[in-house]
Amino acid sequence: MKHLAKIYALFFISIIIAIAYLYISLTQTENILNKNINHLFITQAQEFASNIQRHLHTRITNNLYNSIKNDPLLKKELEEDMTLLATNNYKYIYILYKDSEGDFRYLLDGSKEDKGELDEKLNVDKQAWNEVYTSQKPKVIYQNKLENLWVTYLEPVVFDGKTQAIIAIDFSTNLPKDVQHATQPINHIFLYIFIAIFIMLLILLYQTLLNFRTKQDAITDPLTQTYNRNYLRDLLKNINIAKYQIIMLDIDHFKYVNDSYGHKIGDNILSDVSSLIKNTIRNDDIFIRFGGEEFLLFIHRKNTQEMLATQIAQRIRHTIEEKVFTYNNITLKVTVSMGITCAPEHFKNISDAIKHADELLYIAKREGRNRVVSDTNAKEIPKNSTKTFNINDVKDAIEENRLICHYQAIFCAQTQKVIKYEALVRIVNKDGSMVYPNQFLPNIIHTNLYNQMTKMILDIVFEKIKQNKVSISVNLNFSDIINKAIFKLIIEELEKNKDVAPWLTIELLEYEVLEAEHSFINNIKTIQSYGVKISIDDFGAGFANYNVFQILKIDTIKIDGSLIKNIDTSETSYKIVKSIAFLTHELGIETVAEFVHSLEVYKIVKELGITKVQGFYFAKPQENLLNGDKTP
Ligand code: GH3
Ligand code: MG
Ligand code: MG
């Protein structure tokens, strides 16, 4: 494409040069022609003049005027001689003298027509004539302004060193005008061509400006007027990363701003925070909206001052922390967290260096937000991805389809047959090893990735239900149910899988009903309207309390593993489980005992009337379902 543009440009320039060359050639030809005509005339006129001079000097010895005035015969004779020289081109050949007043008057006139009388005054270009009078040198006057008259040749008549008159020979010709007429159409054509070229150049300029605008729009984020990811993509191809330090910046609890004040205010905050950052950095730094409320800064390094980015980051953090944002009657403050890669050149590629800044940003978030973490001050730098499984690793795993579910069977305590399964999410490392939820869930819980992951799990589970016609439970948090986005995606999933929804159980973790949580109750009821079963997870530990039974219709409770695993040795555990079993029996709620790891434990829970059991004694979580009984 660029190549083609170059060829067009070259072609265009060649045409302009060719036209300019033609135009110059034509003008020069005209000039040369005129010069030749002039030359021809002057040589001829000089010859005529010297002829006349010879005649005058043979017939007259000193006073020219008196001799002619007093001898009309001589005057006639001389004039006849001059007339002999006259032709169509040299119509006017005459001699003028200067009177005492400085006017020029006829002395002799050899012209064929419009003859001047002796002493008759003629209006001439006095300055030129006087010059010839005093300098005593011939002169050529170009008369372009007069019709047909082309040039006048003047030559002084000198007697005894004194100018007594001037011979004037007018040369008239139509030739130059004819040439001009002949070339006029060509000149017009040139004029049109020049106008056309000018218009084309204007269009070209307009197009270039338009292209520039379109390109600029494509790389600019409309809300914050910063560069967007398109720009980043191009930048990554050309940037010499050794010259920069990378800051990844994220507004803290921005979701809260949106939720509390609305998206409009959220947008205002985004653009105002961007402006504050722009004012804090220099022209050779690069500022990009990386996505949502996340920004990427490339800080230009002068003489590899490692601490530069950290100082700028602290300045940005402080400026934003101090700023009170006011919109109509609302005033609010926000803070930002940043992660900095000080030496991006040590990374395999720029993407890794950016990822590293993101990891450090994540640490800044975890350490309490409103802070800057760079790889020079980080207490913990994630190096080994098996230890800390961060946002980007989860992102990669999702993209590369390495997010899977394992299934742990739940058995009927009486019959020991499989009743259902609990789906447990895993990430498969590239080397095939497993990453467990506790290794990555806390890191992504407040990110969009968590929502994405929840949707994927529901998809996987529904597919499994469809294929195997089994009941499967999934784990969700209390906060997931009241999170608008997650609730929306749960409902979407249920709508999509209406026929198998009754096979799904939701195990609620971190359950904590507040009086005011109407949305929670309503949302659970909506979910239940699809036939989905609700189970309370980790009952007997954490926040779980009995109030839930008054508010909602609960299908199952899962007694916390910490109570079950010691039930054979701890009397307290035994008593608590016994009371739970009694209560749920009274309320008609199913119970599941998890962590059933031995025959002893199994025997006790069965004896206490617990209806379902789950644990290593029966089955470990595994990729495939057991080939046991399938009962919905
Ligand atoms: P953290 O402190 O961990 O960064 O929490 P957070 O709430 O800032 O982060 P989270 O990623 O959970 O939420 C980011 C929110 O930003 C979610 C999304 O709705 C909002 N957001 C993303 N882009 C825009 C936008 O252009 N305008 C507005 N108003 N909100 C946006
Ligand atoms: Mg944020
Ligand atoms: Mg964020």
XYZ file of C-alpha atoms and ligand atoms in Angstrom:
665
model
C 0.000 0.000 0.000
C 2.783 2.391 0.994
C 4.713 1.274 -2.051
C 1.804 2.140 -4.328
C 1.471 5.584 -2.736
C 5.165 6.227 -3.449
C 4.734 5.267 -7.125
C 1.727 7.606 -7.418
C 3.658 10.433 -5.779
C 6.612 9.887 -8.126
C 4.319 9.816 -11.158
C 2.590 12.988 -10.039
C 5.851 14.835 -9.425
C 7.213 13.710 -12.844
C 4.137 15.136 -14.567
C 4.466 18.439 -12.716
C 8.165 18.661 -13.682
C 7.380 17.857 -17.343
C 4.668 20.520 -17.461
C 6.893 23.099 -15.789
C 9.670 22.267 -18.257
C 7.319 22.706 -21.224
C 6.067 25.997 -19.872
C 9.561 27.375 -19.324
C 10.635 26.210 -22.806
C 7.684 27.957 -24.415
C 8.330 31.225 -22.582
C 11.988 31.051 -23.527
C 11.177 30.413 -27.190
C 9.034 33.545 -27.166
C 11.861 35.544 -25.607
C 14.428 34.247 -28.088
C 12.121 35.091 -30.974
C 11.636 38.643 -29.688
C 15.361 39.035 -29.135
C 16.091 37.961 -32.704
C 13.508 40.357 -34.123
C 15.050 43.175 -32.097
C 18.529 42.254 -33.155
C 17.496 42.222 -36.786
C 15.879 45.625 -36.502
C 18.722 47.264 -34.625
C 21.338 46.108 -37.153
C 19.145 47.392 -39.978
C 18.384 50.669 -38.177
C 22.094 51.231 -37.466
C 22.793 50.789 -41.149
C 20.051 53.254 -42.102
C 21.263 55.764 -39.531
C 24.873 55.650 -40.709
C 23.586 56.113 -44.234
C 21.715 59.239 -43.152
C 24.719 60.482 -41.125
C 26.935 60.148 -44.230
C 24.494 62.186 -46.300
C 24.193 64.911 -43.658
C 27.934 65.202 -43.174
C 28.718 65.425 -46.914
C 26.072 68.095 -47.480
C 26.333 70.133 -44.312
C 29.463 71.390 -42.605
C 28.474 72.966 -39.288
C 25.045 74.300 -38.271
C 22.518 71.661 -39.125
C 19.362 73.620 -38.296
C 20.343 76.790 -40.119
C 21.541 74.917 -43.183
C 18.220 73.105 -43.522
C 16.020 76.061 -42.586
C 17.721 78.254 -45.111
C 17.858 75.759 -47.942
C 14.457 74.162 -48.602
C 15.908 72.388 -51.625
C 18.507 70.707 -49.450
C 15.795 69.798 -46.975
C 13.706 68.238 -49.727
C 16.655 66.331 -51.147
C 17.684 64.962 -47.778
C 14.117 63.962 -46.930
C 13.769 62.156 -50.247
C 16.947 60.213 -49.501
C 15.494 59.214 -46.132
C 12.164 58.227 -47.708
C 14.032 55.851 -49.962
C 15.002 53.884 -46.865
C 11.440 53.724 -45.554
C 9.555 50.429 -45.890
C 6.386 48.936 -44.336
C 8.381 48.014 -41.233
C 10.322 51.269 -41.111
C 7.489 53.698 -41.795
C 8.847 56.548 -39.703
C 12.386 57.872 -40.222
C 12.859 61.445 -38.963
C 15.299 63.839 -37.364
C 14.351 66.067 -34.401
C 16.249 68.915 -32.828
C 15.946 70.277 -29.321
C 14.785 73.893 -29.025
C 15.813 76.368 -26.356
C 12.846 75.280 -24.226
C 14.020 71.663 -24.278
C 11.186 70.518 -26.582
C 11.890 68.320 -29.556
C 10.826 69.587 -32.949
C 10.927 68.247 -36.490
C 13.986 69.018 -38.597
C 13.666 66.409 -41.305
C 11.042 63.746 -41.846
C 11.448 60.917 -44.336
C 8.265 59.169 -43.244
C 5.833 58.031 -45.913
C 2.750 59.163 -44.038
C 1.872 61.509 -41.149
C 4.811 63.679 -42.141
C 5.882 66.320 -39.627
C 6.557 69.904 -40.700
C 9.784 71.729 -39.896
C 9.707 73.060 -36.305
C 6.575 71.074 -35.526
C 6.713 69.869 -31.946
C 6.619 66.132 -31.248
C 5.899 64.694 -27.854
C 8.597 62.189 -27.120
C 10.006 60.329 -24.161
C 12.117 63.315 -23.172
C 14.226 61.499 -20.637
C 15.466 58.960 -23.195
C 15.967 61.566 -25.866
C 17.874 63.903 -23.570
C 20.062 61.009 -22.566
C 21.041 60.450 -26.208
C 21.582 64.194 -26.570
C 24.041 64.392 -23.721
C 25.690 60.968 -23.878
C 25.996 61.129 -27.684
C 25.397 57.380 -27.789
C 22.675 55.534 -29.698
C 19.735 54.142 -27.743
C 16.948 51.639 -28.315
C 13.526 52.379 -26.813
C 11.096 49.477 -26.583
C 7.588 50.633 -27.315
C 5.564 47.563 -26.428
C 2.676 49.656 -25.229
C 1.959 51.191 -28.620
C 0.011 49.376 -31.284
C 2.350 47.775 -33.833
C 5.181 50.136 -33.019
C 7.775 47.868 -31.592
C 11.080 49.747 -31.079
C 12.579 53.154 -31.785
C 16.247 53.500 -32.575
C 17.806 56.874 -31.665
C 21.219 58.057 -32.850
C 22.705 61.517 -32.198
C 23.846 63.762 -35.078
C 27.071 65.382 -33.876
C 28.886 68.300 -35.506
C 32.165 69.567 -33.973
C 31.544 67.504 -30.881
C 28.074 69.025 -30.331
C 24.790 67.138 -30.636
C 22.594 69.064 -33.051
C 19.784 66.587 -33.629
C 18.698 62.976 -33.227
C 17.901 60.496 -35.951
C 14.877 58.398 -34.974
C 13.878 55.221 -36.762
C 10.661 53.500 -35.730
C 10.342 49.807 -36.351
C 6.775 48.497 -36.562
C 5.936 44.844 -36.802
C 3.107 42.474 -35.965
C 5.416 39.509 -35.633
C 5.836 39.425 -31.848
C 2.108 39.987 -31.417
C 1.398 37.189 -33.886
C 3.700 34.946 -31.894
C 1.896 35.988 -28.754
C -1.454 35.206 -30.384
C -0.179 31.844 -31.545
C 1.055 30.890 -28.088
C -1.930 32.267 -26.170
C -4.039 29.064 -26.315
C -1.039 27.100 -25.136
C -0.584 29.556 -22.280
C -4.253 29.132 -21.413
C -3.815 25.379 -21.378
C -0.911 25.816 -19.002
C -3.019 28.055 -16.804
C -5.757 25.416 -16.623
C -3.200 22.734 -15.883
C -1.726 24.813 -13.072
C -5.186 25.452 -11.621
C -5.959 21.713 -11.880
C -2.695 20.829 -10.139
C -3.413 23.384 -7.439
C -6.889 21.941 -6.855
C -5.456 18.419 -6.802
C -2.885 19.489 -4.239
C -5.660 21.024 -2.126
C -7.674 17.790 -2.322
C -4.553 15.811 -1.461
C -3.923 18.053 1.532
C -7.533 17.660 2.674
C -7.333 13.869 2.269
C -4.096 13.740 4.217
C -5.622 15.786 7.027
C -8.718 13.572 7.005
C -6.573 10.418 7.109
C -4.605 11.874 9.961
C -7.816 12.632 11.871
C -9.220 9.130 11.290
C -5.940 7.581 12.380
C -5.852 9.807 15.434
C -9.435 8.833 16.354
C -8.591 5.144 16.011
C -5.811 5.388 18.574
C -7.531 7.741 21.024
C -9.845 6.800 23.850
C -12.881 9.068 23.438
C -13.620 9.402 27.154
C -10.194 10.303 28.490
C -8.540 11.549 25.292
C -5.563 9.342 26.030
C -4.132 6.693 23.766
C -5.990 3.409 23.665
C -4.926 -0.203 23.174
C -4.761 0.185 19.370
C -1.999 2.674 19.937
C -0.315 0.337 22.395
C -0.336 -2.435 19.806
C 1.477 -0.244 17.280
C 3.753 1.164 19.952
C 4.921 -2.281 21.049
C 6.260 -2.897 17.538
C 8.529 0.159 17.556
C 9.334 1.081 21.131
C 12.808 0.675 22.565
C 11.663 -0.499 25.947
C 15.093 -0.024 27.527
C 14.367 3.704 27.380
C 11.244 3.443 29.528
C 9.905 2.324 32.864
C 6.415 0.873 33.020
C 3.696 1.937 35.448
C 0.410 0.070 35.640
C -2.182 2.206 37.436
C -5.654 1.279 38.621
C -8.270 3.364 40.402
C -9.113 1.829 43.777
C -12.626 0.578 44.447
C -13.845 2.179 41.270
C -16.747 -0.181 41.104
C -17.916 1.381 44.329
C -17.838 4.848 42.714
C -19.974 3.572 39.847
C -22.350 1.717 42.114
C -22.758 4.605 44.553
C -22.792 7.644 42.256
C -23.653 6.233 38.833
C -21.716 5.674 35.643
C -21.826 9.337 34.630
C -19.853 10.350 37.708
C -17.639 7.292 37.124
C -16.901 8.588 33.643
C -16.150 12.066 35.005
C -13.740 10.580 37.524
C -12.023 8.606 34.751
C -11.491 11.660 32.591
C -10.498 13.923 35.504
C -8.046 11.391 36.888
C -6.584 11.088 33.362
C -6.157 14.860 33.162
C -4.413 14.938 36.537
C -2.030 12.197 35.391
C -1.405 13.949 32.069
C -0.439 17.113 33.918
C 1.990 15.209 36.101
C 3.956 13.511 33.324
C 6.183 14.969 30.602
C 5.789 15.075 26.857
C 8.075 12.162 26.159
C 6.189 9.898 28.552
C 3.425 7.779 27.026
C 0.019 7.522 28.658
C -2.431 4.807 27.621
C -5.867 3.754 28.855
C -5.260 0.063 29.160
C -8.911 -0.761 29.799
C -11.714 0.105 32.259
C -10.085 2.081 35.050
C -6.609 0.777 34.332
C -3.895 2.931 32.796
C -0.450 2.190 31.470
C 2.372 4.698 31.598
C 5.691 4.479 29.830
C 8.008 6.823 31.691
C 10.916 7.944 29.559
C 14.200 7.215 31.256
C 16.944 9.796 31.011
C 20.345 8.306 31.835
C 18.656 5.230 33.241
C 17.555 6.847 36.510
C 15.941 3.790 37.996
C 13.929 5.659 40.612
C 12.356 8.088 38.197
C 9.125 6.163 37.609
C 8.674 5.558 41.338
C 8.965 9.281 42.047
C 6.503 10.150 39.298
C 4.152 7.425 40.516
C 4.266 8.775 44.075
C 3.591 12.257 42.754
C 0.583 10.974 40.793
C -0.670 8.992 43.782
C -0.359 12.014 46.071
C -2.007 14.426 43.601
C -5.006 12.152 43.175
C -5.261 11.400 46.878
C -5.379 15.145 47.651
C -7.842 16.050 44.941
C -11.491 16.588 45.873
C -13.679 15.865 42.856
C -16.840 17.930 42.744
C -19.756 17.261 40.410
C -22.855 19.343 41.052
C -23.538 18.721 44.737
C -21.450 15.587 44.964
C -17.929 15.684 46.305
C -15.781 12.592 46.391
C -12.203 11.433 46.631
C -10.491 8.507 45.007
C -7.150 6.822 45.336
C -5.050 4.837 42.897
C -2.648 1.924 43.153
C 0.345 1.348 40.921
C 2.775 -1.383 40.002
C 6.086 -0.451 38.386
C 8.530 -2.408 36.280
C 11.715 -0.370 36.701
C 13.890 -2.305 34.274
C 11.710 -3.685 31.495
C 14.774 -4.607 29.452
C 15.369 -7.548 31.792
C 12.223 -9.230 30.545
C 11.889 -11.579 27.622
C 9.491 -9.191 25.918
C 7.442 -6.079 26.610
C 4.276 -8.041 27.293
C 6.059 -9.817 30.140
C 7.326 -6.497 31.485
C 3.766 -5.095 31.421
C 2.482 -8.273 33.046
C 5.060 -7.820 35.764
C 3.836 -4.263 36.440
C 0.308 -5.690 36.632
C 1.445 -8.288 39.162
C 3.027 -5.568 41.270
C -0.163 -3.529 40.985
C -2.002 -6.534 42.316
C 0.361 -6.648 45.300
C -0.282 -2.928 45.886
C -4.004 -3.731 45.942
C -3.548 -6.568 48.351
C -1.388 -4.523 50.664
C -4.220 -2.052 51.128
C -4.425 0.089 47.956
C -3.474 3.785 47.565
C 0.161 2.755 47.203
C 2.975 2.222 44.742
C 4.808 -1.066 44.479
C 7.805 -1.276 42.220
C 10.149 -4.197 41.791
C 12.654 -2.305 43.908
C 10.338 -2.031 46.919
C 8.066 -5.073 46.593
C 8.170 -7.320 49.621
C 7.196 -10.227 47.479
C 7.909 -10.500 43.794
C 6.060 -13.220 42.042
C 8.651 -15.109 40.110
C 7.407 -18.619 40.093
C 3.948 -18.852 38.649
C 3.195 -22.080 40.543
C 3.483 -20.207 43.851
C 1.422 -17.155 43.099
C -1.191 -17.622 40.523
C -2.138 -14.106 39.594
C -4.689 -12.379 37.429
C -2.702 -12.743 34.254
C -2.112 -16.430 34.813
C -5.860 -16.921 35.256
C -6.465 -14.797 32.189
C -4.066 -16.954 30.193
C -5.608 -20.156 31.569
C -9.092 -19.034 30.536
C -7.897 -18.001 27.098
C -6.035 -21.241 26.622
C -8.977 -23.299 27.880
C -7.063 -24.667 30.847
C -9.883 -23.970 33.290
C -11.618 -27.262 34.173
C -13.860 -28.790 36.817
C -13.182 -31.815 38.955
C -16.107 -33.639 40.446
C -16.360 -35.150 43.905
C -19.185 -37.583 44.338
C -21.716 -37.210 47.170
C -23.220 -40.465 48.414
C -26.403 -41.522 50.090
C -25.417 -42.323 53.676
C -27.740 -45.271 53.778
C -27.254 -46.935 50.407
C -23.710 -45.647 49.720
C -24.767 -44.897 46.177
C -23.758 -41.737 44.316
C -26.504 -39.154 44.523
C -24.794 -36.130 43.112
C -21.456 -34.384 42.547
C -19.797 -31.206 43.688
C -17.986 -29.356 40.919
C -14.611 -27.983 42.002
C -12.749 -25.606 39.748
C -9.119 -26.226 38.785
C -6.580 -24.663 36.503
C -4.317 -27.036 34.665
C -0.746 -25.766 34.469
C 1.099 -26.100 31.208
C 3.083 -28.960 32.716
C -0.167 -30.729 33.591
C -0.067 -29.976 37.327
C -3.176 -28.614 39.072
C -3.749 -25.207 40.592
C -6.413 -25.134 43.296
C -9.010 -22.428 43.905
C -7.371 -21.179 47.092
C -4.287 -20.394 45.016
C -6.027 -18.105 42.576
C -9.553 -17.220 43.701
C -8.522 -14.586 46.271
C -6.459 -12.871 43.590
C -9.270 -12.474 41.116
C -12.311 -12.242 43.329
C -12.869 -8.525 42.716
C -12.066 -8.546 39.061
C -14.073 -9.043 35.950
C -12.140 -12.222 35.466
C -13.997 -13.729 38.377
C -17.292 -13.113 36.595
C -15.888 -14.579 33.429
C -14.715 -17.616 35.346
C -18.102 -18.063 37.039
C -19.791 -18.064 33.652
C -17.336 -20.639 32.341
C -17.888 -22.914 35.322
C -21.664 -22.731 34.875
C -21.227 -23.552 31.198
C -19.026 -26.540 31.975
C -21.364 -27.819 34.681
C -24.514 -27.475 32.599
C -22.826 -29.347 29.776
C -21.862 -32.098 32.191
C -25.416 -32.314 33.525
C -26.787 -32.537 29.990
C -24.366 -35.264 28.986
C -24.684 -37.389 32.094
C -28.082 -36.531 33.545
C -26.607 -36.099 37.027
C -27.096 -33.558 39.795
C -24.144 -31.277 40.268
C -23.572 -28.532 42.783
C -21.429 -25.445 42.257
C -20.009 -23.050 44.822
C -21.001 -19.418 44.832
C -20.414 -16.649 47.315
C -23.074 -14.694 49.080
C -21.663 -11.604 47.371
C -22.024 -13.250 43.949
C -25.780 -13.386 44.403
C -26.047 -9.684 45.123
C -23.530 -8.726 42.483
C -25.674 -7.425 39.638
C -23.335 -8.618 36.901
C -22.890 -12.109 38.307
C -26.568 -12.491 39.122
C -27.380 -11.443 35.579
C -25.053 -14.032 34.123
C -26.444 -16.736 36.434
C -29.965 -15.956 35.198
C -28.750 -15.951 31.602
C -27.206 -19.355 32.134
C -30.403 -20.674 33.757
C -32.509 -19.308 30.901
C -30.183 -21.022 28.449
C -30.397 -24.310 30.304
C -33.957 -24.226 31.620
C -34.502 -27.942 31.049
C -31.572 -29.037 33.209
C -31.636 -26.248 35.806
C -33.419 -28.492 38.383
C -30.317 -30.717 38.361
C -28.208 -27.845 39.638
C -27.505 -27.059 43.284
C -25.896 -23.827 44.384
C -23.714 -24.164 47.464
C -23.582 -20.774 49.146
C -20.330 -19.865 50.813
C -19.639 -17.053 53.249
C -23.329 -16.832 53.962
C -24.266 -13.786 55.980
C -27.823 -12.540 55.843
C -28.342 -8.980 56.832
C -31.802 -7.655 57.510
C -31.442 -5.165 54.705
C -30.396 -7.654 52.055
C -33.674 -7.828 50.244
C -31.912 -8.168 46.956
C -30.215 -11.322 48.192
C -33.506 -12.943 49.194
C -35.222 -11.878 45.998
C -32.346 -13.098 43.863
C -32.255 -16.488 45.602
C -36.001 -16.805 45.092
C -35.599 -16.016 41.400
C -32.897 -18.664 41.118
C -35.099 -21.169 42.939
C -37.932 -20.463 40.513
C -35.865 -22.326 37.903
C -35.896 -25.409 40.133
C -32.332 -24.865 41.305
C -31.589 -26.292 44.791
C -29.928 -24.160 47.421
C -27.399 -25.556 49.829
C -25.663 -23.726 52.665
C -21.979 -24.541 52.643
C -19.669 -24.751 55.657
C -22.598 -24.808 58.057
C -21.555 -24.669 61.690
C -18.495 -22.570 60.970
C -17.923 -19.070 59.764
C -20.901 -16.788 59.431
C -23.595 -19.386 58.881
C -26.486 -18.961 61.276
C -29.946 -20.306 61.826
C -31.680 -17.157 60.713
C -31.357 -18.351 57.137
C -34.032 -21.011 57.663
C -36.569 -18.340 58.525
C -35.879 -16.308 55.471
C -35.374 -18.852 52.753
C -36.430 -22.295 51.769
C -33.150 -24.179 52.014
C -32.836 -27.636 50.465
C -29.595 -28.812 51.994
C -26.944 -27.782 54.460
C -23.403 -29.001 54.264
C -21.886 -29.385 57.710
C -18.469 -27.848 57.882
C -15.569 -30.254 57.438
C -13.816 -29.014 60.582
C -16.671 -30.479 62.656
C -16.866 -33.769 60.750
C -13.234 -34.705 60.477
C -12.784 -34.923 64.281
C -16.186 -36.286 65.107
C -14.718 -39.596 66.186
C -12.292 -37.992 68.602
C -13.852 -34.685 69.698
C -16.912 -34.792 71.885
C -17.758 -31.174 71.205
C -17.750 -31.767 67.445
C -19.935 -34.780 67.991
C -22.457 -32.794 70.049
C -22.603 -29.888 67.645
C -23.154 -32.171 64.653
C -25.747 -34.087 66.595
C -27.697 -30.913 67.348
C -27.439 -29.747 63.740
C -28.646 -33.132 62.552
C -31.559 -32.996 64.938
C -32.536 -29.507 63.963
C -32.347 -30.084 60.209
C -34.295 -33.276 60.575
C -37.003 -31.318 62.371
C -36.980 -28.701 59.638
C -36.995 -31.300 56.861
C -33.692 -30.142 55.432
C -31.193 -32.550 53.876
C -27.720 -32.706 55.405
C -24.366 -33.490 53.868
C -21.316 -34.381 55.904
C -18.099 -33.436 54.148
C -14.582 -34.599 55.016
C -15.738 -38.121 55.680
C -12.283 -39.642 55.540
C -12.650 -42.903 57.429
C -15.027 -45.715 58.159
C -15.317 -44.515 61.792
C -16.405 -41.070 60.757
C -18.852 -42.532 58.244
C -20.412 -44.777 60.856
C -20.961 -41.909 63.298
C -22.531 -39.512 60.807
C -24.789 -42.245 59.496
C -25.830 -43.055 63.009
C -26.629 -39.388 63.684
C -29.077 -39.467 60.782
C -27.084 -37.391 58.312
C -28.459 -38.196 54.891
C -25.491 -37.660 52.566
C -21.774 -38.106 52.847
C -18.807 -36.787 50.939
C -15.126 -37.346 51.542
C -11.989 -39.265 50.694
C -13.358 -42.406 52.328
C -15.803 -42.579 49.422
C -14.237 -40.631 46.562
C -11.709 -37.947 45.812
C -12.471 -35.144 43.385
C -11.605 -36.313 39.878
C -11.963 -35.274 36.309
C -14.478 -37.925 35.328
C -17.704 -38.869 37.017
C -17.871 -42.133 38.910
C -19.746 -44.935 37.281
C -22.036 -45.206 40.244
C -25.753 -44.868 40.458
C -27.249 -41.789 38.931
C -30.106 -40.422 40.903
C -31.321 -36.877 40.516
P -9.857 -2.402 42.847
O -9.574 -1.455 43.941
O -9.473 -3.791 43.164
O -9.273 -1.957 41.558
O -11.419 -2.424 42.682
P -12.266 -1.768 41.552
O -13.682 -1.722 41.996
O -11.677 -0.494 41.147
O -12.032 -2.771 40.357
P -13.009 -3.644 39.517
O -12.162 -4.190 38.428
O -13.749 -4.604 40.363
O -14.075 -2.653 38.929
C -13.777 -1.815 37.892
C -15.040 -1.153 37.471
O -14.779 -0.162 36.507
C -15.985 -2.116 36.812
C -16.499 -1.399 35.612
O -17.896 -1.358 35.595
C -15.954 -0.002 35.743
N -15.640 0.609 34.482
C -14.869 0.131 33.503
N -14.829 0.990 32.454
C -15.620 2.044 32.785
C -16.008 3.259 32.127
O -15.596 3.572 31.011
N -16.835 4.104 32.772
C -17.295 3.812 34.009
N -18.112 4.693 34.598
N -16.963 2.678 34.662
C -16.139 1.806 34.063
Mg -9.850 -0.566 40.319
Mg -9.654 -2.996 37.801
